Amino acid sequence: MLNALNIYNYNNLSSYLQDFIKQNATKNGYSFRSLSLRLKTISHSQLYQIIMGKKKFPIELIRDFCRVILKLNSHETRYFKTLVEMNHQTTNHLMASDNESLKDLIKYRPLPIKAIEFDTICANPLTMIIFELIGRSDIECIDDILHTLAQDYPEEKIHKSISYLLVAGHITVQEDGMINKVIEHLMSTNDVSCENIRHYHQEVSRLAINAVTNVSLDKREFQSYVININKKNIERAKEIIRNFMSDFARELESINTDPDATYNLNVQFFPITKD
């Protein structure tokens, strides 16, 4: 996955685009010709002129460019669109503090992602599920959570998970019951041998087993693949999977404007033969 530039550090469209090209200049598939082929709607010479600031960025190109090339999420795409609109309005370099649209977007920039140590509470998938639920616009208070979960959980366990998230500083609960995230996503560190993390993956796998029977085909996707590999490539395989998980989430976030469902993505990669 690309080590993406932080678009919120830019208040000038050309500077951002040119830095993006410089950052990826040594990577395959990031020449002007390759980028134009991926977009399919613009020639490489036109793309060069746009990125070099010699032509205005086409409004109709914003969505595909952000999704296919820049890999921006929905909020970052709105910020990029504002940069494009500012570029159309003037040729002068504008400071972010001089533009109300940019100031508003910066104020609501996405929350950070935090890697945490899994204790016994986090080992229960319910805690992580509740945390992600809180990011939806239709989940405003604790009562909304109680009535949204597909599986029946004891109310006591739900409140225990919420209390954990609150004490850990990952969420806030207002006096009127409104609940908000302080962190965008929680995740464990990679390749950690920990009983709690093992328990978490066991429990999530059980949820997947139940979903095979209880969730209709139009609401789920299950795939399985058996492949022969060289054991020296196991670390590379892990890297590919992690990149896929990140790209999968970023791709969906780039097209999600108002999430109204919460899904779990499991990826298991393990040997089925003896060493």
PDB file of C-alpha atoms in Angstrom:
ATOM      1  CA  MET A   1       0.000   0.000   0.000  1.00  0.00           C
ATOM      2  CA  LEU A   2       1.190   3.525  -0.721  1.00  0.00           C
ATOM      3  CA  ASN A   3       2.622   5.601   2.062  1.00  0.00           C
ATOM      4  CA  ALA A   4       0.122   8.337   1.222  1.00  0.00           C
ATOM      5  CA  LEU A   5       0.840  12.021   1.597  1.00  0.00           C
ATOM      6  CA  ASN A   6      -1.205  13.811   4.224  1.00  0.00           C
ATOM      7  CA  ILE A   7      -3.479  15.900   2.012  1.00  0.00           C
ATOM      8  CA  TYR A   8      -4.459  18.069   4.984  1.00  0.00           C
ATOM      9  CA  ASN A   9      -0.950  19.541   4.978  1.00  0.00           C
ATOM     10  CA  TYR A  10      -1.635  21.124   1.573  1.00  0.00           C
ATOM     11  CA  ASN A  11      -3.558  24.236   0.623  1.00  0.00           C
ATOM     12  CA  ASN A  12      -2.430  24.284  -3.005  1.00  0.00           C
ATOM     13  CA  LEU A  13      -3.570  21.691  -5.546  1.00  0.00           C
ATOM     14  CA  SER A  14      -0.465  21.724  -7.763  1.00  0.00           C
ATOM     15  CA  SER A  15       1.884  21.286  -4.802  1.00  0.00           C
ATOM     16  CA  TYR A  16      -0.028  18.240  -3.608  1.00  0.00           C
ATOM     17  CA  LEU A  17      -0.212  16.607  -7.049  1.00  0.00           C
ATOM     18  CA  GLN A  18       3.448  17.233  -7.836  1.00  0.00           C
ATOM     19  CA  ASP A  19       4.567  15.868  -4.458  1.00  0.00           C
ATOM     20  CA  PHE A  20       2.409  12.796  -5.050  1.00  0.00           C
ATOM     21  CA  ILE A  21       4.140  12.172  -8.381  1.00  0.00           C
ATOM     22  CA  LYS A  22       7.590  12.710  -6.846  1.00  0.00           C
ATOM     23  CA  GLN A  23       6.843  10.304  -4.002  1.00  0.00           C
ATOM     24  CA  ASN A  24       5.800   7.555  -6.405  1.00  0.00           C
ATOM     25  CA  ALA A  25       8.235   8.283  -9.245  1.00  0.00           C
ATOM     26  CA  THR A  26      10.242   5.095  -8.666  1.00  0.00           C
ATOM     27  CA  LYS A  27       7.218   2.794  -8.398  1.00  0.00           C
ATOM     28  CA  ASN A  28       5.820   0.743 -11.239  1.00  0.00           C
ATOM     29  CA  GLY A  29       2.559   2.030 -12.673  1.00  0.00           C
ATOM     30  CA  TYR A  30       3.013   5.684 -11.730  1.00  0.00           C
ATOM     31  CA  SER A  31       4.294   7.178 -14.965  1.00  0.00           C
ATOM     32  CA  PHE A  32       1.933   9.683 -16.599  1.00  0.00           C
ATOM     33  CA  ARG A  33       1.184   7.143 -19.320  1.00  0.00           C
ATOM     34  CA  SER A  34       0.377   4.393 -16.795  1.00  0.00           C
ATOM     35  CA  LEU A  35      -1.831   6.713 -14.736  1.00  0.00           C
ATOM     36  CA  SER A  36      -3.773   7.845 -17.805  1.00  0.00           C
ATOM     37  CA  LEU A  37      -4.344   4.218 -18.834  1.00  0.00           C
ATOM     38  CA  ARG A  38      -5.768   3.464 -15.391  1.00  0.00           C
ATOM     39  CA  LEU A  39      -8.105   6.453 -15.589  1.00  0.00           C
ATOM     40  CA  LYS A  40      -9.162   5.635 -19.193  1.00  0.00           C
ATOM     41  CA  THR A  41     -10.675   9.111 -19.715  1.00  0.00           C
ATOM     42  CA  ILE A  42      -7.634  11.328 -20.225  1.00  0.00           C
ATOM     43  CA  SER A  43      -4.398  11.228 -22.241  1.00  0.00           C
ATOM     44  CA  HIS A  44      -0.992  11.170 -20.578  1.00  0.00           C
ATOM     45  CA  SER A  45      -0.107  14.558 -22.096  1.00  0.00           C
ATOM     46  CA  GLN A  46      -3.282  16.127 -20.690  1.00  0.00           C
ATOM     47  CA  LEU A  47      -2.594  14.552 -17.300  1.00  0.00           C
ATOM     48  CA  TYR A  48       0.947  15.938 -17.330  1.00  0.00           C
ATOM     49  CA  GLN A  49      -0.324  19.462 -18.033  1.00  0.00           C
ATOM     50  CA  ILE A  50      -2.911  19.193 -15.250  1.00  0.00           C
ATOM     51  CA  ILE A  51      -0.477  17.945 -12.616  1.00  0.00           C
ATOM     52  CA  MET A  52       2.142  20.516 -13.612  1.00  0.00           C
ATOM     53  CA  GLY A  53      -0.470  23.246 -13.157  1.00  0.00           C
ATOM     54  CA  LYS A  54      -0.623  24.205 -16.835  1.00  0.00           C
ATOM     55  CA  LYS A  55      -4.296  23.214 -17.089  1.00  0.00           C
ATOM     56  CA  LYS A  56      -7.170  23.266 -14.620  1.00  0.00           C
ATOM     57  CA  PHE A  57      -8.099  19.965 -13.011  1.00  0.00           C
ATOM     58  CA  PRO A  58     -11.389  18.731 -14.584  1.00  0.00           C
ATOM     59  CA  ILE A  59     -14.214  18.600 -12.034  1.00  0.00           C
ATOM     60  CA  GLU A  60     -15.586  15.448 -13.652  1.00  0.00           C
ATOM     61  CA  LEU A  61     -12.259  13.660 -13.080  1.00  0.00           C
ATOM     62  CA  ILE A  62     -12.198  14.173  -9.301  1.00  0.00           C
ATOM     63  CA  ARG A  63     -14.026  11.027  -8.203  1.00  0.00           C
ATOM     64  CA  ASP A  64     -12.098   8.539 -10.358  1.00  0.00           C
ATOM     65  CA  PHE A  65      -8.756  10.249  -9.735  1.00  0.00           C
ATOM     66  CA  CYS A  66      -9.235  10.160  -5.954  1.00  0.00           C
ATOM     67  CA  ARG A  67     -10.453   6.566  -5.966  1.00  0.00           C
ATOM     68  CA  VAL A  68      -8.180   4.957  -8.582  1.00  0.00           C
ATOM     69  CA  ILE A  69      -4.968   6.989  -8.311  1.00  0.00           C
ATOM     70  CA  LEU A  70      -4.806   8.771  -4.959  1.00  0.00           C
ATOM     71  CA  LYS A  71      -6.713   6.109  -2.950  1.00  0.00           C
ATOM     72  CA  LEU A  72      -8.391   8.778  -0.807  1.00  0.00           C
ATOM     73  CA  ASN A  73     -11.272   8.134   1.565  1.00  0.00           C
ATOM     74  CA  SER A  74     -14.523  10.100   1.353  1.00  0.00           C
ATOM     75  CA  HIS A  75     -13.387  12.906   3.675  1.00  0.00           C
ATOM     76  CA  GLU A  76     -10.036  13.293   1.918  1.00  0.00           C
ATOM     77  CA  THR A  77     -11.868  13.336  -1.410  1.00  0.00           C
ATOM     78  CA  ARG A  78     -14.026  16.249  -0.216  1.00  0.00           C
ATOM     79  CA  TYR A  79     -10.858  18.081   0.792  1.00  0.00           C
ATOM     80  CA  PHE A  80      -9.294  17.384  -2.617  1.00  0.00           C
ATOM     81  CA  LYS A  81     -12.465  18.620  -4.337  1.00  0.00           C
ATOM     82  CA  THR A  82     -12.204  21.856  -2.350  1.00  0.00           C
ATOM     83  CA  LEU A  83      -8.596  22.301  -3.506  1.00  0.00           C
ATOM     84  CA  VAL A  84      -9.738  21.802  -7.103  1.00  0.00           C
ATOM     85  CA  GLU A  85     -12.560  24.325  -6.713  1.00  0.00           C
ATOM     86  CA  MET A  86     -10.170  26.854  -5.190  1.00  0.00           C
ATOM     87  CA  ASN A  87      -7.793  26.281  -8.096  1.00  0.00           C
ATOM     88  CA  HIS A  88     -10.617  27.003 -10.535  1.00  0.00           C
ATOM     89  CA  GLN A  89     -11.490  30.243  -8.763  1.00  0.00           C
ATOM     90  CA  THR A  90      -8.046  31.807  -8.637  1.00  0.00           C
ATOM     91  CA  THR A  91      -4.430  31.362  -9.680  1.00  0.00           C
ATOM     92  CA  ASN A  92      -3.169  32.911  -6.452  1.00  0.00           C
ATOM     93  CA  HIS A  93      -1.708  30.763  -3.652  1.00  0.00           C
ATOM     94  CA  LEU A  94      -4.266  30.742  -0.850  1.00  0.00           C
ATOM     95  CA  MET A  95      -3.525  29.957   2.779  1.00  0.00           C
ATOM     96  CA  ALA A  96      -5.878  27.443   4.417  1.00  0.00           C
ATOM     97  CA  SER A  97      -6.687  29.992   7.098  1.00  0.00           C
ATOM     98  CA  ASP A  98      -8.007  32.322   4.382  1.00  0.00           C
ATOM     99  CA  ASN A  99     -10.607  29.870   3.143  1.00  0.00           C
ATOM    100  CA  GLU A 100     -13.646  28.856   5.186  1.00  0.00           C
ATOM    101  CA  SER A 101     -14.195  25.604   3.283  1.00  0.00           C
ATOM    102  CA  LEU A 102     -10.704  24.369   4.029  1.00  0.00           C
ATOM    103  CA  LYS A 103     -10.934  25.518   7.639  1.00  0.00           C
ATOM    104  CA  ASP A 104     -14.107  23.492   8.122  1.00  0.00           C
ATOM    105  CA  LEU A 105     -12.576  20.389   6.568  1.00  0.00           C
ATOM    106  CA  ILE A 106      -9.418  20.662   8.651  1.00  0.00           C
ATOM    107  CA  LYS A 107     -11.545  20.996  11.786  1.00  0.00           C
ATOM    108  CA  TYR A 108     -13.189  17.663  11.019  1.00  0.00           C
ATOM    109  CA  ARG A 109     -10.098  15.809   9.826  1.00  0.00           C
ATOM    110  CA  PRO A 110     -10.237  12.044  10.470  1.00  0.00           C
ATOM    111  CA  LEU A 111      -9.270  10.665  13.861  1.00  0.00           C
ATOM    112  CA  PRO A 112      -6.046   8.660  14.247  1.00  0.00           C
ATOM    113  CA  ILE A 113      -5.712   4.874  14.161  1.00  0.00           C
ATOM    114  CA  LYS A 114      -4.317   3.346  17.349  1.00  0.00           C
ATOM    115  CA  ALA A 115      -2.593  -0.001  17.877  1.00  0.00           C
ATOM    116  CA  ILE A 116      -3.436  -1.422  21.299  1.00  0.00           C
ATOM    117  CA  GLU A 117      -2.458  -4.317  23.540  1.00  0.00           C
ATOM    118  CA  PHE A 118      -5.281  -6.852  23.649  1.00  0.00           C
ATOM    119  CA  ASP A 119      -6.441  -7.578  27.200  1.00  0.00           C
ATOM    120  CA  THR A 120      -9.295  -9.887  28.193  1.00  0.00           C
ATOM    121  CA  ILE A 121     -11.947  -7.295  27.291  1.00  0.00           C
ATOM    122  CA  CYS A 122     -10.586  -6.691  23.789  1.00  0.00           C
ATOM    123  CA  ALA A 123     -10.294 -10.455  23.316  1.00  0.00           C
ATOM    124  CA  ASN A 124     -14.086 -10.442  23.101  1.00  0.00           C
ATOM    125  CA  PRO A 125     -15.015  -9.331  19.546  1.00  0.00           C
ATOM    126  CA  LEU A 126     -18.024  -7.528  21.018  1.00  0.00           C
ATOM    127  CA  THR A 127     -15.765  -4.718  22.250  1.00  0.00           C
ATOM    128  CA  MET A 128     -14.277  -4.098  18.810  1.00  0.00           C
ATOM    129  CA  ILE A 129     -17.687  -4.440  17.150  1.00  0.00           C
ATOM    130  CA  ILE A 130     -19.201  -1.833  19.462  1.00  0.00           C
ATOM    131  CA  PHE A 131     -16.274   0.508  18.856  1.00  0.00           C
ATOM    132  CA  GLU A 132     -16.766   0.384  15.080  1.00  0.00           C
ATOM    133  CA  LEU A 133     -20.534   0.754  15.449  1.00  0.00           C
ATOM    134  CA  ILE A 134     -20.000   4.080  17.181  1.00  0.00           C
ATOM    135  CA  GLY A 135     -18.525   5.449  13.942  1.00  0.00           C
ATOM    136  CA  ARG A 136     -21.876   5.189  12.144  1.00  0.00           C
ATOM    137  CA  SER A 137     -24.085   8.272  11.879  1.00  0.00           C
ATOM    138  CA  ASP A 138     -27.192   6.294  12.866  1.00  0.00           C
ATOM    139  CA  ILE A 139     -25.593   5.193  16.160  1.00  0.00           C
ATOM    140  CA  GLU A 140     -25.898   8.142  18.496  1.00  0.00           C
ATOM    141  CA  CYS A 141     -26.304   6.619  21.949  1.00  0.00           C
ATOM    142  CA  ILE A 142     -25.939   3.391  23.915  1.00  0.00           C
ATOM    143  CA  ASP A 143     -29.576   2.422  23.313  1.00  0.00           C
ATOM    144  CA  ASP A 144     -28.924   2.434  19.549  1.00  0.00           C
ATOM    145  CA  ILE A 145     -26.163  -0.130  20.066  1.00  0.00           C
ATOM    146  CA  LEU A 146     -28.423  -2.413  22.094  1.00  0.00           C
ATOM    147  CA  HIS A 147     -30.943  -2.608  19.243  1.00  0.00           C
ATOM    148  CA  THR A 148     -28.465  -2.890  16.336  1.00  0.00           C
ATOM    149  CA  LEU A 149     -26.351  -5.980  17.049  1.00  0.00           C
ATOM    150  CA  ALA A 150     -27.331  -8.998  14.939  1.00  0.00           C
ATOM    151  CA  GLN A 151     -26.343 -11.464  17.653  1.00  0.00           C
ATOM    152  CA  ASP A 152     -27.968 -11.435  21.076  1.00  0.00           C
ATOM    153  CA  TYR A 153     -25.504 -10.312  23.732  1.00  0.00           C
ATOM    154  CA  PRO A 154     -26.296  -9.890  27.443  1.00  0.00           C
ATOM    155  CA  GLU A 155     -26.810  -6.206  28.150  1.00  0.00           C
ATOM    156  CA  GLU A 156     -24.306  -6.520  30.981  1.00  0.00           C
ATOM    157  CA  LYS A 157     -21.540  -7.509  28.528  1.00  0.00           C
ATOM    158  CA  ILE A 158     -22.409  -4.633  26.213  1.00  0.00           C
ATOM    159  CA  HIS A 159     -22.140  -2.119  29.044  1.00  0.00           C
ATOM    160  CA  LYS A 160     -18.882  -3.741  30.192  1.00  0.00           C
ATOM    161  CA  SER A 161     -17.349  -3.257  26.738  1.00  0.00           C
ATOM    162  CA  ILE A 162     -18.580   0.335  26.554  1.00  0.00           C
ATOM    163  CA  SER A 163     -17.161   1.042  30.022  1.00  0.00           C
ATOM    164  CA  TYR A 164     -13.811  -0.378  28.931  1.00  0.00           C
ATOM    165  CA  LEU A 165     -13.715   1.842  25.833  1.00  0.00           C
ATOM    166  CA  LEU A 166     -14.690   4.860  27.921  1.00  0.00           C
ATOM    167  CA  VAL A 167     -12.093   4.290  30.659  1.00  0.00           C
ATOM    168  CA  ALA A 168      -9.402   3.604  28.043  1.00  0.00           C
ATOM    169  CA  GLY A 169     -10.167   6.983  26.473  1.00  0.00           C
ATOM    170  CA  HIS A 170     -11.218   5.555  23.111  1.00  0.00           C
ATOM    171  CA  ILE A 171     -14.751   7.017  23.283  1.00  0.00           C
ATOM    172  CA  THR A 172     -16.641   9.763  25.091  1.00  0.00           C
ATOM    173  CA  VAL A 173     -20.190   9.679  26.444  1.00  0.00           C
ATOM    174  CA  GLN A 174     -22.036  12.973  26.951  1.00  0.00           C
ATOM    175  CA  GLU A 175     -24.529  13.669  29.729  1.00  0.00           C
ATOM    176  CA  ASP A 176     -27.400  13.247  27.264  1.00  0.00           C
ATOM    177  CA  GLY A 177     -26.117   9.771  26.315  1.00  0.00           C
ATOM    178  CA  MET A 178     -24.508  10.812  23.017  1.00  0.00           C
ATOM    179  CA  ILE A 179     -21.487   8.645  22.291  1.00  0.00           C
ATOM    180  CA  ASN A 180     -18.483   9.535  20.095  1.00  0.00           C
ATOM    181  CA  LYS A 181     -15.137   8.093  19.049  1.00  0.00           C
ATOM    182  CA  VAL A 182     -11.819   9.618  20.047  1.00  0.00           C
ATOM    183  CA  ILE A 183      -9.850   7.181  17.840  1.00  0.00           C
ATOM    184  CA  GLU A 184     -10.854   6.270  14.266  1.00  0.00           C
ATOM    185  CA  HIS A 185      -9.865   2.578  14.356  1.00  0.00           C
ATOM    186  CA  LEU A 186      -8.406   0.189  16.925  1.00  0.00           C
ATOM    187  CA  MET A 187      -6.079  -2.585  15.849  1.00  0.00           C
ATOM    188  CA  SER A 188      -3.569  -5.032  17.298  1.00  0.00           C
ATOM    189  CA  THR A 189       0.074  -5.030  16.298  1.00  0.00           C
ATOM    190  CA  ASN A 190       1.141  -7.564  13.659  1.00  0.00           C
ATOM    191  CA  ASP A 191       2.519 -11.017  14.492  1.00  0.00           C
ATOM    192  CA  VAL A 192       2.034 -10.822  18.252  1.00  0.00           C
ATOM    193  CA  SER A 193       1.896 -14.169  20.053  1.00  0.00           C
ATOM    194  CA  CYS A 194      -0.695 -13.442  22.714  1.00  0.00           C
ATOM    195  CA  GLU A 195      -3.385 -15.613  24.281  1.00  0.00           C
ATOM    196  CA  ASN A 196      -5.923 -12.776  24.133  1.00  0.00           C
ATOM    197  CA  ILE A 197      -5.330 -12.175  20.425  1.00  0.00           C
ATOM    198  CA  ARG A 198      -5.606 -15.907  19.732  1.00  0.00           C
ATOM    199  CA  HIS A 199      -8.898 -15.960  21.623  1.00  0.00           C
ATOM    200  CA  TYR A 200     -10.142 -12.961  19.628  1.00  0.00           C
ATOM    201  CA  HIS A 201      -9.467 -14.660  16.290  1.00  0.00           C
ATOM    202  CA  GLN A 202     -11.076 -17.879  17.525  1.00  0.00           C
ATOM    203  CA  GLU A 203     -14.233 -15.998  18.504  1.00  0.00           C
ATOM    204  CA  VAL A 204     -14.374 -14.038  15.244  1.00  0.00           C
ATOM    205  CA  SER A 205     -13.990 -17.299  13.324  1.00  0.00           C
ATOM    206  CA  ARG A 206     -16.997 -18.661  15.228  1.00  0.00           C
ATOM    207  CA  LEU A 207     -18.996 -15.626  14.141  1.00  0.00           C
ATOM    208  CA  ALA A 208     -18.033 -16.436  10.554  1.00  0.00           C
ATOM    209  CA  ILE A 209     -19.128 -20.060  10.984  1.00  0.00           C
ATOM    210  CA  ASN A 210     -22.529 -18.896  12.210  1.00  0.00           C
ATOM    211  CA  ALA A 211     -22.803 -16.419   9.326  1.00  0.00           C
ATOM    212  CA  VAL A 212     -22.491 -19.221   6.753  1.00  0.00           C
ATOM    213  CA  THR A 213     -25.814 -20.579   8.006  1.00  0.00           C
ATOM    214  CA  ASN A 214     -27.593 -17.519   9.341  1.00  0.00           C
ATOM    215  CA  VAL A 215     -26.747 -14.760   6.828  1.00  0.00           C
ATOM    216  CA  SER A 216     -28.291 -14.809   3.353  1.00  0.00           C
ATOM    217  CA  LEU A 217     -26.038 -15.008   0.289  1.00  0.00           C
ATOM    218  CA  ASP A 218     -26.886 -11.501  -0.872  1.00  0.00           C
ATOM    219  CA  LYS A 219     -25.475 -10.075   2.370  1.00  0.00           C
ATOM    220  CA  ARG A 220     -22.186 -11.952   2.632  1.00  0.00           C
ATOM    221  CA  GLU A 221     -19.212 -13.171   0.605  1.00  0.00           C
ATOM    222  CA  PHE A 222     -17.169 -16.249   1.495  1.00  0.00           C
ATOM    223  CA  GLN A 223     -14.141 -17.325  -0.550  1.00  0.00           C
ATOM    224  CA  SER A 224     -11.584 -20.057   0.046  1.00  0.00           C
ATOM    225  CA  TYR A 225      -8.442 -20.914  -1.889  1.00  0.00           C
ATOM    226  CA  VAL A 226      -5.782 -23.600  -1.478  1.00  0.00           C
ATOM    227  CA  ILE A 227      -2.382 -22.695  -2.896  1.00  0.00           C
ATOM    228  CA  ASN A 228       1.090 -24.259  -2.948  1.00  0.00           C
ATOM    229  CA  ILE A 229       3.880 -21.901  -1.856  1.00  0.00           C
ATOM    230  CA  ASN A 230       7.557 -21.892  -0.983  1.00  0.00           C
ATOM    231  CA  LYS A 231       7.971 -21.489   2.777  1.00  0.00           C
ATOM    232  CA  LYS A 232      10.539 -18.744   2.271  1.00  0.00           C
ATOM    233  CA  ASN A 233       7.710 -16.583   0.860  1.00  0.00           C
ATOM    234  CA  ILE A 234       5.482 -16.775   3.949  1.00  0.00           C
ATOM    235  CA  GLU A 235       6.494 -13.308   5.169  1.00  0.00           C
ATOM    236  CA  ARG A 236       5.786 -11.864   1.724  1.00  0.00           C
ATOM    237  CA  ALA A 237       2.381 -13.551   1.755  1.00  0.00           C
ATOM    238  CA  LYS A 238       1.618 -11.956   5.133  1.00  0.00           C
ATOM    239  CA  GLU A 239       2.631  -8.565   3.768  1.00  0.00           C
ATOM    240  CA  ILE A 240       0.324  -8.989   0.763  1.00  0.00           C
ATOM    241  CA  ILE A 241      -2.584  -9.882   3.054  1.00  0.00           C
ATOM    242  CA  ARG A 242      -1.997  -6.868   5.325  1.00  0.00           C
ATOM    243  CA  ASN A 243      -1.799  -4.555   2.324  1.00  0.00           C
ATOM    244  CA  PHE A 244      -4.991  -6.056   0.953  1.00  0.00           C
ATOM    245  CA  MET A 245      -6.795  -5.480   4.261  1.00  0.00           C
ATOM    246  CA  SER A 246      -5.692  -1.834   4.321  1.00  0.00           C
ATOM    247  CA  ASP A 247      -6.547  -1.257   0.660  1.00  0.00           C
ATOM    248  CA  PHE A 248      -9.926  -2.970   1.089  1.00  0.00           C
ATOM    249  CA  ALA A 249     -10.854  -0.663   3.971  1.00  0.00           C
ATOM    250  CA  ARG A 250      -9.566   2.461   2.196  1.00  0.00           C
ATOM    251  CA  GLU A 251     -11.420   1.591  -1.024  1.00  0.00           C
ATOM    252  CA  LEU A 252     -14.734   1.154   0.795  1.00  0.00           C
ATOM    253  CA  GLU A 253     -14.183   4.283   2.881  1.00  0.00           C
ATOM    254  CA  SER A 254     -13.592   6.242  -0.331  1.00  0.00           C
ATOM    255  CA  ILE A 255     -17.106   5.387  -1.590  1.00  0.00           C
ATOM    256  CA  ASN A 256     -18.959   5.283   1.746  1.00  0.00           C
ATOM    257  CA  THR A 257     -20.833   8.527   2.306  1.00  0.00           C
ATOM    258  CA  ASP A 258     -23.167   7.373   5.064  1.00  0.00           C
ATOM    259  CA  PRO A 259     -22.472   3.848   6.413  1.00  0.00           C
ATOM    260  CA  ASP A 260     -25.583   2.042   7.646  1.00  0.00           C
ATOM    261  CA  ALA A 261     -24.193  -1.482   8.193  1.00  0.00           C
ATOM    262  CA  THR A 262     -21.238  -2.999  10.041  1.00  0.00           C
ATOM    263  CA  TYR A 263     -19.335  -5.940   8.553  1.00  0.00           C
ATOM    264  CA  ASN A 264     -16.368  -8.055   9.571  1.00  0.00           C
ATOM    265  CA  LEU A 265     -13.624  -9.064   7.133  1.00  0.00           C
ATOM    266  CA  ASN A 266     -11.722 -12.224   8.086  1.00  0.00           C
ATOM    267  CA  VAL A 267      -8.600 -13.360   6.260  1.00  0.00           C
ATOM    268  CA  GLN A 268      -7.028 -16.638   7.387  1.00  0.00           C
ATOM    269  CA  PHE A 269      -3.779 -17.943   5.959  1.00  0.00           C
ATOM    270  CA  PHE A 270      -2.430 -21.156   7.477  1.00  0.00           C
ATOM    271  CA  PRO A 271      -0.672 -24.432   6.532  1.00  0.00           C
ATOM    272  CA  ILE A 272      -2.650 -27.621   5.886  1.00  0.00           C
ATOM    273  CA  THR A 273       0.387 -29.902   5.478  1.00  0.00           C
ATOM    274  CA  LYS A 274       3.200 -30.968   7.815  1.00  0.00           C
ATOM    275  CA  ASP A 275       6.570 -29.196   7.832  1.00  0.00           C
TER     276      ASP A 275
END
